[in-house]
Short mmCIF file of C-alpha atoms in Angstrom, two decimals:
data_model
loop_
_atom_site.label_atom_id
_atom_site.label_comp_id
_atom_site.label_asym_id
_atom_site.label_seq_id
_atom_site.Cartn_x
_atom_site.Cartn_y
_atom_site.Cartn_z
CA MET M 30 6.67 39.38 2.32
CA LYS M 31 9.69 39.37 0.00
CA SER M 32 9.45 40.97 -3.43
CA VAL M 33 9.49 37.59 -5.26
CA GLU M 34 6.60 36.34 -3.13
CA PHE M 35 4.77 39.64 -3.70
CA PHE M 36 5.29 39.35 -7.46
CA ASP M 37 3.95 35.75 -7.41
CA TRP M 38 0.98 36.91 -5.39
CA LEU M 39 0.24 39.72 -7.86
CA LEU M 40 0.37 37.33 -10.83
CA THR M 41 -1.49 34.35 -9.42
CA GLY M 42 -3.12 35.34 -6.18
CA TRP M 43 -0.67 32.98 -4.49
CA LYS M 44 -0.56 33.30 -0.75
CA HIS M 45 2.69 32.51 1.03
CA GLU M 46 2.09 30.32 4.05
CA SER M 47 4.58 28.77 6.35
CA THR M 48 3.81 25.06 6.50
CA THR M 49 5.29 22.40 8.69
CA PRO M 50 5.15 18.68 7.99
CA PRO M 51 2.85 16.56 10.15
CA GLN M 52 4.34 15.21 13.34
CA ASP M 53 5.61 11.63 13.26
CA THR M 54 3.95 9.48 15.91
CA LYS M 55 4.98 6.22 17.51
CA GLU M 56 1.90 4.57 15.97
CA MET M 57 2.86 5.78 12.48
CA MET M 58 6.43 4.54 12.91
CA VAL M 59 5.23 1.10 14.08
CA HIS M 60 2.84 0.98 11.09
CA ASP M 61 5.67 1.82 8.68
CA ILE M 62 8.04 -0.74 10.25
CA LEU M 63 5.34 -3.41 10.03
CA MET M 64 4.67 -2.62 6.35
CA ILE M 65 8.39 -2.90 5.59
CA LEU M 66 8.58 -6.26 7.38
CA LEU M 67 5.47 -7.56 5.60
CA GLY M 68 6.48 -6.04 2.27
CA ARG M 69 8.03 -9.15 0.73
CA GLU M 70 4.95 -11.28 1.51
CA ILE M 71 2.59 -8.56 0.28
CA ASP M 72 4.55 -8.22 -2.97
CA LYS M 73 4.57 -11.99 -3.46
CA ALA M 74 0.77 -12.25 -3.05
CA VAL M 75 0.03 -9.21 -5.22
CA ASN M 76 2.40 -10.33 -7.98
CA HIS M 77 0.89 -13.83 -7.94
CA TYR M 78 -2.61 -12.42 -8.48
CA TYR M 79 -1.75 -9.80 -11.10
CA SER M 80 0.59 -12.08 -13.08
CA LYS M 81 -2.56 -13.71 -14.48
CA TYR M 82 -3.75 -10.38 -15.89
CA LEU M 83 -0.72 -8.15 -16.44
CA ASN M 84 2.66 -8.71 -18.06
CA TYR M 85 4.14 -6.11 -15.71
CA SER M 86 4.47 -6.59 -11.94
CA PRO M 87 2.77 -3.86 -9.92
CA SER M 88 4.42 -2.32 -6.87
CA VAL M 89 2.91 -1.80 -3.44
CA TYR M 90 4.42 1.02 -1.43
CA PRO M 91 4.20 1.00 2.39
CA TYR M 92 2.24 4.25 2.41
CA GLN M 93 -0.41 2.67 0.13
CA ILE M 94 -1.27 -0.02 2.66
CA GLU M 95 -3.93 0.40 5.32
CA ILE M 96 -4.35 -1.84 8.35
CA VAL M 97 -8.01 -2.89 8.42
CA LYS M 98 -7.93 -5.26 11.39
CA ILE M 99 -5.48 -6.86 13.80
CA GLU M 100 -6.56 -9.77 15.95
CA ARG M 101 -4.52 -11.46 18.68
CA ILE M 102 -5.25 -15.18 18.86
CA GLY M 103 -5.12 -16.83 22.26
CA GLY M 104 -5.44 -13.79 24.50
CA TYR M 105 -3.25 -11.21 26.13
CA ARG M 106 0.50 -11.35 25.35
CA THR M 107 0.31 -14.36 23.07
CA PHE M 108 2.30 -13.97 19.87
CA HIS M 109 -0.15 -15.30 17.31
CA PHE M 110 -1.94 -12.75 15.13
CA PHE M 111 -4.17 -12.26 12.13
CA ILE M 112 -3.68 -8.96 10.33
CA THR M 113 -5.90 -7.77 7.49
CA LEU M 114 -4.58 -5.11 5.13
CA GLU M 115 -5.89 -3.22 2.13
CA ALA M 116 -3.33 -2.37 -0.52
CA THR M 117 -3.38 -0.34 -3.72
CA PRO M 118 -0.89 -1.79 -6.20
CA VAL M 119 0.47 0.60 -8.84
CA VAL M 120 2.41 0.52 -12.09
CA GLY M 121 4.68 3.13 -13.59
CA PRO M 122 4.20 6.61 -12.15
CA HIS M 123 1.81 5.42 -9.40
CA ILE M 124 -1.08 4.40 -11.67
CA SER M 125 -3.30 2.22 -9.49
CA VAL M 126 -4.34 -1.11 -10.97
CA GLY M 127 -6.75 -2.13 -8.22
CA LYS M 128 -7.41 -2.55 -4.54
CA ASP M 129 -6.83 -5.79 -2.65
CA ARG M 130 -7.44 -7.15 0.83
CA LEU M 131 -4.85 -9.50 2.28
CA THR M 132 -5.07 -11.43 5.54
CA PHE M 133 -1.87 -12.79 7.04
CA GLU M 134 -1.29 -15.08 9.98
CA ILE M 135 1.78 -14.13 11.99
CA ALA M 136 3.22 -16.45 14.63
CA PRO M 137 6.63 -17.74 15.74
CA THR M 138 5.50 -21.29 14.93
CA ILE M 139 5.06 -20.57 11.20
CA ILE M 140 8.23 -21.82 9.55
CA PRO M 141 10.34 -20.35 7.95
CA SER M 142 9.21 -16.71 7.85
CA GLN M 143 6.65 -16.51 10.69
CA ILE M 144 4.20 -15.05 8.13
CA LYS M 145 1.58 -16.92 6.10
CA LEU M 146 -0.97 -15.54 3.64
CA LYS M 147 -4.39 -16.81 4.71
CA LYS M 148 -6.65 -14.94 2.29
CA PHE M 149 -6.33 -12.70 -0.77
CA GLU M 150 -9.37 -10.79 -2.00
CA HIS M 151 -9.34 -8.62 -5.11
CA LEU M 152 -11.73 -5.78 -4.26
CA GLU M 153 -11.49 -3.40 -7.22
CA THR M 154 -10.07 -3.29 -10.72
CA HIS M 155 -8.95 0.14 -11.87
CA GLU M 156 -8.90 1.03 -15.55
CA LEU M 157 -5.47 1.77 -16.94
CA PRO M 158 -4.88 4.83 -19.11
CA PRO M 159 -4.55 4.20 -22.87
CA HIS M 160 -0.74 4.36 -22.84
CA TRP M 161 -0.61 1.55 -20.24
CA GLN M 162 -3.17 -0.78 -21.89
CA ASP M 163 -0.40 -2.85 -23.49
CA ILE M 164 0.46 -4.48 -20.13
CA ILE M 165 -2.96 -6.17 -19.93
CA LYS M 166 -2.92 -9.91 -20.72
CA GLN M 167 -6.72 -10.24 -20.57
CA ASN M 168 -9.46 -7.62 -20.50
CA GLU M 169 -11.49 -9.33 -17.80
CA ARG M 170 -10.15 -9.80 -14.30
#
């Protein structure tokens, strides 16, 4: 242990540990690519919902989206899907405003973008801190 680490340990009880970041997997990369590709449609749906209640558009980051369900329509190797996601939109320094479930239909026959929002469910409303209350249009969502 170096003297700086030893000094930190003496003052705070800090323990120096060598940490490595988690390994990236093919599944995680595919998830992240899919969230980037769906991002515009997710943002559009989230902004449409929250524009009724907030005068500030929340953001949805790819790492704040969870895949709940993926269903292939028509059997093996068909290219028609339903995907259900749960997203946590945020404002400012990642202050969550709620939790939402979005279901998209994805197919090459959907013109023009191959993606269509089928269902939007607002699951939770999160209370904003006092210094963010001014973005609320209405108190009830």
